Amino acid sequence: MSLWRWKKRDAELDEEVRSHLEMAAQERVERGEKKEDAEHGARREFGNVGLVEEITRDGWGWRWPRELADDVRYGMRTLLKSPGFTAVVVLTLALGIGANTAIFTLIDAVMLRSLPVANPRQLYRLGDNNSCCVMVGTQEGGSFVLYSYALYENLRDHTPEFSELAAFEPWTSDLSVRRNGSAAEPFKGEFVSANYFNTLGVRAFAGRLLAPPDDSASAPRVAVMNYHTWQQRFGLDPSVIGSTLNINGVPCAIAGVTPPGFYGDTLRSDPPDFWLPLAADPEKWRLPNAAVEWLYLVGRLKSGFAPEPVQARLTVELQEWLSSHREVIPDQDRKDIPRQYIRLTAAAGGVEKLRTDYETGLHLLVTLSALLLLIACANVANLLLARGSANRAQMAVRLALGAARSRLIRQMLTESLLLAIAGGLAGLYVAYAGAHAILLLAFRGASYVPIDARPSLPVLGLSILLSLMTGIVFGILPAWTASQADPLDALRGAGRSTGDRASVLQKSLVVAQVAFSIALLIAAGLVTQSLRNLEGQHFGFVTDGRLIVNIAPSLSGYTPDKLDGLYQRLEETMPQIPGVLSASLSWYSPLGGNNANERVYIQGKAPDYRCTAPSWDRVGPHYFETIGTRLLRGRVIEERDRPGGLNVAVINETFARRFFPNEDPIGQHFGMTDVSHSGDYEIVGIVEDAKYQDTRGPAYATFFLPLLQTPPGESFRGWVGAIELHVAGRPENIESAVRKALADADPSLPVLNMMSFDEQVARNFNQERLIARLTELFGALALILACVGLYGVTAYAVARRTNEIGIRVALGADRANVLGLVLRAALTQLGLGLAIGIPAALAGGHLLAHQLYGVKSYDPTILGAAALVLAACAILAASIPARRATRVDPIVALRYE
Amino acid sequence: MADKKARYQNRIELLQGTLDLLILQTLQWGSQHGYGISVAIRNRSGELLQVDTGSLYPALHRLEKQKWIRAEWRISENKQRAKFYQLTAAGKKQLTRERSKWSQLSDAIAGVLQPEE
């Protein structure tokens, strides 16, 4: 039945009753009664009009939805009548629900969502961790994750349980792409086996994807474009498909476009713009070398096969292959072959890189946002309780007039559900904006993150459920207490009763809020301090006034013999840019995401295979002075350290301590590859330790070699990828000058990216910063909510005790007495909250402990500061109504009510 | 209050059959509005039967829903707009049924109450 027909029927019933009353009254007048008496008499005779109408309406059926509609209408009217209250409640809920929905959205996208491919559950990855990037020999803990191309072919051809088995790079490669002779632009690419798209079950959106013939070295070069790239960089131009682009100096036909939403095998920021066959890998040394392990494998298991037996079979295949390939495992490691194994892990979500990276962070955020929601609920419950108490007299009147208690509870619950739904809807907006902001924070520096900030349907459902649950949780107590009103109160004057149940509840809610808030504030203090420690630590280099430019000469068709000329040109032109104090070249720069390590053989010492291989980098002259790493002894790498000269190396302190514990390293020799090379490099200097990869642990043992020196018998590796510039003033100011100088040096050389050293380092702390900022935000919100709660309860208590205070003042209490009376209650709640919250925070602190850097989870300064801030804000909040109490005029107070 | 409402409902239950019969019988003499029905019952019963409005209106609406009576808005003799109820064909049959049920019931009760001879 429609609402409109109900209304009409209601109106008719009203009129029917009215006409009854009028006729009855008229008859009484005719019998000689006075008009007024007649009307009263008719009414008395008729009985309770509202009740008669209600019982009559009950007979109509549809009672439940009709009453619901009534409740909703009535609820809306009451809520709109107190817009301030409604706005505060909706805003509070929007923040609580929004924060949780935003975090759910990210969890859904990062941890739960499957790849947008056919039957993702059939996909399994060969390997159980995210080791990267290029390895030789046995792998960490025996679990194989990275595979050589030869091993891949062997597994692919001998494991019939897989309908397809694909290989791909674990990372994205920089590509230099030129269209019709225009300047080179940097893009991201991934080199994959030609059956990659078949394995994943992805069909072309336009054109075709890769097919097995593309794997052969003689096949014409093709590439597949990401839909997002086609849309953003090529304007969905259909003529791009089938056209030829120059990729890394080689003409390459664009075979087709992947479907929208497809981002590859790994959810990550800046996914590949192009997929190219492995045969096109510019680093030619990797593909044919059975000893170089550099590929991840993902297979599609045929239906009916369980992963466990396949895993056992793969392990056998792996061990047999390793045994039969003597060049892969060095003799001293052959005893470890039986310990090598392959573990299949479900790859429905692809390679779980983000999940691994962000799991702990997201779990922490879920906990914190749930805490925030609880605080918000407590706050709203408190507001409702206060309002319910204010409406107590009205409730009592309604009960006295015959309203059913259950009906009143339902009415109030409807009201809180309305509030919750409004809060939830507003929360969706908060969630969208929040998730968007979180993505920006989490992927600082990324130009595209394939994660949608809009909540998905399941997340939407979850947040609606959350809103409704919230509504019931914060609504049921106030509804219950309000419905307990005694009808007699209405006659007695409800304002005078003291010590009712509602106020005890309100106080406990404030205590809970204070407890939750102090826990959040302590967490915020800890992660903020930890981030500050991380960012402010001594890295072993100086980031102020430094600019890092990343280039890739290998993508512009350079061959090793032409590098010398390029390096000399760069070393000449860079220092001439106005504002540049010093410039240098290196393979890679600190904390830029790159790190190479290699086993070394020290001359005159037995090889030690147990310790981890030291890191190494190639650096040019002025490198250490440009990045601000101090020379401790000897000399740095200079202009004279060129091919043909003495092959030299500079080592860091840790390298010196590890390999030369009790002797002078200067003048000692070492080499790479094997023992016969141990005389290759002479150590000429020691520099201070600097962190290149891991920001939390100690610096790795590291050695530095000149840019181009390669001893006889060694293959050349380590092309210059970074230019470091020490500049006067802001590094960003000279970016255009640097671009111009580079273009002058070689127009085909693409600048992959350029940023201040500060920014490069800052990007290492994206997750820490995300957690710190969100926790700070949550902490601040919690603080505000707790103070609002305390203010509300105190203000309510003052209003309720106006009489009492008036009497006390009349009997001689002074301002201090009154202030003390009010504040004592507030301080008790604050103290109780702190007494519960601080131990709880300490107990929960160990969850945080392993994420903290340079600060203990029980840091007394932070604990004290958090407690102090909360106490100060809370006292301030309580003192406003307390001061009002001191101004109570006893005469006015006694007349009150 | 809850128990007040329950009292009304008890009374409806107690009177249900009888009240329906009284209403239908009253309407047998012509269409009438709620107030008119209550007055008619009171007068004809010699002021003995006072029909409670809390029972009368639900009963009227129930009988209307069962299509034994139908309602229309008309102007009363006092120039007032009022909702007049009127017996339908089905209502007439129902009245006959109710009447015979009632006379059976009252005969039966009379039989039970008759002093033994």
Coordinates of N, CA, C and O in Angstrom, one line a residue, chain A residues 153-239:
Chain A
E153 N 62.4 -23.3 -19.0 CA 62.0 -24.2 -20.2 C 61.9 -25.6 -19.8 O 61.0 -26.3 -20.2
N154 N 62.8 -26.1 -18.9 CA 62.8 -27.4 -18.5 C 61.6 -27.7 -17.7 O 60.9 -28.7 -17.9
L155 N 61.2 -26.8 -16.7 CA 60.0 -27.1 -15.9 C 58.8 -27.0 -16.7 O 57.8 -27.8 -16.6
R156 N 58.7 -26.0 -17.7 CA 57.6 -25.8 -18.5 C 57.3 -27.1 -19.3 O 56.2 -27.5 -19.4
D157 N 58.4 -27.7 -19.9 CA 58.2 -28.8 -20.8 C 58.0 -30.1 -20.1 O 57.6 -31.1 -20.7
H158 N 58.3 -30.2 -18.8 CA 58.2 -31.5 -18.1 C 57.2 -31.5 -17.0 O 57.2 -32.4 -16.1
T159 N 56.3 -30.5 -16.9 CA 55.3 -30.6 -15.9 C 53.9 -30.5 -16.5 O 53.3 -29.4 -16.7
P160 N 53.4 -31.6 -16.9 CA 52.1 -31.6 -17.7 C 50.9 -31.2 -16.8 O 49.8 -30.9 -17.4
E161 N 51.1 -31.1 -15.5 CA 50.0 -30.7 -14.7 C 49.6 -29.2 -14.9 O 48.5 -28.8 -14.6
F162 N 50.5 -28.5 -15.5 CA 50.2 -27.1 -15.8 C 49.7 -27.0 -17.2 O 50.4 -27.5 -18.1
S163 N 48.6 -26.3 -17.4 CA 48.2 -26.1 -18.8 C 49.1 -25.1 -19.5 O 49.4 -25.2 -20.7
E164 N 49.6 -24.1 -18.7 CA 50.6 -23.2 -19.2 C 51.5 -22.8 -18.0 O 51.0 -22.7 -16.9
L165 N 52.7 -22.5 -18.3 CA 53.6 -22.0 -17.3 C 54.4 -20.8 -17.9 O 55.0 -20.9 -18.9
A166 N 54.2 -19.7 -17.3 CA 54.8 -18.4 -17.8 C 55.9 -17.9 -17.0 O 56.0 -18.2 -15.8
A167 N 56.9 -17.2 -17.6 CA 58.0 -16.6 -16.9 C 57.9 -15.1 -17.2 O 57.5 -14.7 -18.2
F168 N 58.4 -14.3 -16.1 CA 58.4 -12.9 -16.3 C 59.3 -12.3 -15.3 O 59.7 -12.9 -14.3
E169 N 59.7 -11.0 -15.6 CA 60.6 -10.3 -14.8 C 59.9 -10.0 -13.4 O 58.8 -9.6 -13.5
P170 N 60.7 -10.0 -12.3 CA 60.0 -9.6 -11.1 C 59.8 -8.1 -10.9 O 59.1 -7.7 -10.1
W171 N 60.4 -7.3 -11.8 CA 60.4 -5.9 -11.6 C 59.9 -5.3 -13.0 O 59.6 -6.0 -13.9
T172 N 59.7 -4.0 -13.0 CA 59.4 -3.4 -14.3 C 60.7 -2.7 -14.8 O 61.4 -2.2 -14.0
S173 N 60.9 -2.8 -16.1 CA 62.1 -2.2 -16.6 C 61.8 -0.8 -17.2 O 60.7 -0.6 -17.7
D174 N 62.8 0.0 -17.2 CA 62.7 1.3 -17.8 C 62.8 1.1 -19.3 O 63.6 0.4 -19.8
L175 N 61.9 1.8 -20.1 CA 62.0 1.7 -21.5 C 62.2 3.2 -22.0 O 61.6 4.1 -21.4
S176 N 62.9 3.3 -23.1 CA 63.0 4.6 -23.8 C 62.2 4.4 -25.1 O 62.5 3.6 -25.9
V177 N 61.1 5.2 -25.2 CA 60.2 5.1 -26.3 C 60.2 6.4 -27.1 O 60.1 7.5 -26.6
R178 N 60.4 6.2 -28.5 CA 60.3 7.4 -29.3 C 59.3 7.1 -30.4 O 59.2 6.1 -31.0
R179 N 58.4 8.2 -30.6 CA 57.4 8.1 -31.6 C 57.8 8.9 -32.8 O 58.1 10.1 -32.6
N180 N 57.9 8.4 -34.0 CA 58.2 9.1 -35.2 C 59.3 10.1 -35.0 O 59.2 11.3 -35.4
G181 N 60.4 9.6 -34.4 CA 61.6 10.5 -34.3 C 61.5 11.6 -33.3 O 62.4 12.4 -33.2
S182 N 60.4 11.6 -32.5 CA 60.4 12.6 -31.4 C 61.4 12.2 -30.3 O 62.0 11.2 -30.3
A183 N 61.5 13.2 -29.3 CA 62.5 12.9 -28.2 C 62.1 11.7 -27.5 O 60.9 11.3 -27.4
A184 N 63.1 11.0 -26.9 CA 62.8 9.8 -26.2 C 62.1 10.1 -24.9 O 62.4 11.0 -24.2
E185 N 61.0 9.2 -24.6 CA 60.3 9.4 -23.4 C 60.4 8.1 -22.6 O 60.4 7.0 -23.1
P186 N 60.5 8.3 -21.2 CA 60.6 7.1 -20.4 C 59.2 6.4 -20.2 O 58.2 7.1 -20.0
F187 N 59.2 5.1 -20.3 CA 58.0 4.3 -20.1 C 58.4 3.1 -19.2 O 59.6 2.9 -19.0
K188 N 57.4 2.4 -18.7 CA 57.7 1.2 -17.9 C 57.4 -0.1 -18.8 O 56.3 0.0 -19.4
G189 N 58.2 -1.1 -18.7 CA 57.9 -2.3 -19.5 C 58.2 -3.5 -18.6 O 58.9 -3.4 -17.6
E190 N 57.6 -4.6 -19.1 CA 57.9 -5.9 -18.4 C 58.2 -6.9 -19.5 O 57.4 -7.0 -20.5
F191 N 59.3 -7.6 -19.4 CA 59.6 -8.7 -20.3 C 59.1 -10.0 -19.8 O 59.3 -10.4 -18.7
V192 N 58.3 -10.6 -20.7 CA 57.5 -11.8 -20.3 C 57.7 -12.9 -21.3 O 58.0 -12.6 -22.5
S193 N 57.4 -14.2 -20.9 CA 57.4 -15.2 -21.9 C 56.2 -15.1 -22.8 O 55.2 -14.5 -22.4
A194 N 56.3 -15.6 -24.0 CA 55.2 -15.3 -25.0 C 53.9 -15.9 -24.6 O 52.9 -15.5 -25.1
N195 N 53.9 -17.0 -23.7 CA 52.6 -17.6 -23.3 C 52.1 -16.9 -22.1 O 51.1 -17.4 -21.5
Y196 N 52.6 -15.7 -21.7 CA 52.2 -15.0 -20.5 C 50.7 -14.7 -20.4 O 50.1 -15.1 -19.5
F197 N 50.2 -14.2 -21.5 CA 48.8 -13.8 -21.5 C 47.9 -15.0 -21.6 O 46.8 -15.0 -21.0
N198 N 48.4 -16.1 -22.3 CA 47.6 -17.3 -22.3 C 47.5 -17.9 -20.9 O 46.5 -18.4 -20.5
T199 N 48.6 -17.9 -20.2 CA 48.6 -18.4 -18.9 C 47.7 -17.7 -18.0 O 46.9 -18.3 -17.2
L200 N 47.7 -16.4 -18.0 CA 46.8 -15.6 -17.2 C 45.4 -15.6 -17.7 O 44.5 -15.3 -16.9
G201 N 45.2 -16.0 -18.9 CA 43.8 -16.1 -19.4 C 43.3 -14.7 -19.7 O 42.2 -14.4 -19.4
V202 N 44.1 -13.9 -20.4 CA 43.7 -12.5 -20.7 C 43.5 -12.5 -22.2 O 44.4 -13.0 -23.0
R203 N 42.4 -11.9 -22.7 CA 42.2 -11.7 -24.1 C 42.5 -10.2 -24.5 O 42.2 -9.3 -23.7
A204 N 42.9 -10.0 -25.8 CA 43.2 -8.7 -26.2 C 42.0 -7.8 -26.2 O 40.9 -8.3 -26.5
F205 N 42.1 -6.6 -25.8 CA 41.0 -5.6 -26.0 C 41.0 -5.2 -27.4 O 39.9 -4.9 -28.0
A206 N 42.1 -5.0 -28.0 CA 42.2 -4.7 -29.4 C 43.5 -5.3 -30.0 O 44.5 -5.5 -29.2
G207 N 43.5 -5.7 -31.3 CA 44.7 -6.3 -31.8 C 44.9 -7.7 -31.2 O 43.9 -8.4 -30.9
R208 N 46.1 -8.1 -31.0 CA 46.4 -9.4 -30.4 C 47.4 -9.2 -29.3 O 48.1 -8.2 -29.2
L209 N 47.5 -10.3 -28.4 CA 48.5 -10.2 -27.4 C 49.7 -11.1 -27.8 O 49.7 -11.5 -29.0
L210 N 50.6 -11.4 -26.9 CA 51.8 -12.2 -27.4 C 51.4 -13.6 -27.6 O 50.4 -14.1 -27.0
A211 N 52.1 -14.3 -28.5 CA 51.8 -15.7 -28.8 C 53.2 -16.4 -28.9 O 54.2 -15.7 -29.2
P212 N 53.2 -17.7 -28.7 CA 54.5 -18.4 -28.6 C 55.5 -18.1 -29.7 O 56.7 -17.9 -29.4
P213 N 55.2 -17.8 -31.0 CA 56.2 -17.5 -31.9 C 57.0 -16.3 -31.6 O 58.2 -16.1 -32.0
D214 N 56.4 -15.4 -30.8 CA 57.1 -14.1 -30.5 C 58.4 -14.3 -29.6 O 59.2 -13.4 -29.4
D215 N 58.5 -15.6 -29.0 CA 59.6 -15.8 -28.1 C 60.9 -16.0 -28.9 O 62.0 -16.0 -28.3
S216 N 60.8 -16.4 -30.2 CA 62.1 -16.7 -30.9 C 62.8 -15.4 -31.2 O 62.2 -14.3 -31.4
A217 N 64.2 -15.5 -31.2 CA 65.0 -14.3 -31.3 C 64.9 -13.7 -32.7 O 65.1 -12.5 -32.9
S218 N 64.5 -14.5 -33.7 CA 64.4 -14.0 -35.0 C 63.0 -13.4 -35.4 O 62.8 -12.9 -36.4
A219 N 62.0 -13.6 -34.5 CA 60.7 -13.1 -34.7 C 60.7 -11.6 -34.8 O 61.5 -10.9 -34.2
P220 N 59.8 -11.0 -35.6 CA 59.7 -9.5 -35.6 C 59.4 -9.0 -34.3 O 58.6 -9.7 -33.6
R221 N 60.0 -7.9 -33.9 CA 59.7 -7.3 -32.5 C 58.3 -6.8 -32.4 O 57.9 -6.0 -33.2
V222 N 57.7 -7.3 -31.3 CA 56.3 -6.8 -31.0 C 56.2 -6.4 -29.5 O 57.0 -6.8 -28.7
A223 N 55.2 -5.5 -29.2 CA 55.0 -5.2 -27.9 C 53.5 -5.1 -27.7 O 52.7 -4.8 -28.6
V224 N 53.0 -5.3 -26.5 CA 51.6 -5.2 -26.1 C 51.4 -4.0 -25.2 O 52.3 -3.8 -24.3
M225 N 50.4 -3.2 -25.5 CA 50.3 -2.0 -24.7 C 49.2 -2.1 -23.6 O 48.2 -2.7 -23.8
N226 N 49.5 -1.5 -22.5 CA 48.5 -1.4 -21.4 C 47.4 -0.5 -21.8 O 47.6 0.6 -22.3
Y227 N 46.1 -0.9 -21.5 CA 45.0 0.0 -21.9 C 45.1 1.4 -21.3 O 44.8 2.4 -21.9
H228 N 45.5 1.4 -20.0 CA 45.7 2.7 -19.3 C 46.6 3.6 -20.1 O 46.4 4.8 -20.2
T229 N 47.7 3.0 -20.6 CA 48.7 3.8 -21.3 C 48.1 4.3 -22.6 O 48.3 5.4 -23.0
W230 N 47.4 3.3 -23.3 CA 46.8 3.7 -24.5 C 45.8 4.9 -24.3 O 45.8 5.8 -25.1
Q231 N 45.1 4.8 -23.2 CA 44.2 5.9 -22.9 C 44.8 7.2 -22.5 O 44.5 8.2 -23.0
Q232 N 45.8 7.1 -21.6 CA 46.4 8.3 -21.0 C 47.5 8.9 -22.0 O 47.6 10.1 -22.0
R233 N 48.2 8.1 -22.7 CA 49.4 8.7 -23.4 C 49.1 8.7 -24.9 O 49.8 9.4 -25.6
F234 N 48.2 7.9 -25.4 CA 47.9 7.8 -26.8 C 46.5 8.1 -27.2 O 46.1 7.9 -28.3
G235 N 45.7 8.6 -26.2 CA 44.4 9.1 -26.5 C 43.5 8.1 -27.1 O 42.6 8.5 -27.9
L236 N 43.7 6.8 -26.8 CA 42.9 5.7 -27.4 C 42.9 5.7 -28.9 O 42.0 5.2 -29.6
D237 N 44.0 6.2 -29.5 CA 44.1 6.3 -30.9 C 44.2 4.9 -31.5 O 45.2 4.2 -31.3
P238 N 43.2 4.5 -32.3 CA 43.2 3.1 -32.9 C 44.4 2.9 -33.9 O 44.8 1.8 -34.1
S239 N 44.9 4.0 -34.4 CA 46.0 3.8 -35.4 C 47.3 3.4 -34.7 O 48.2 3.0 -35.4

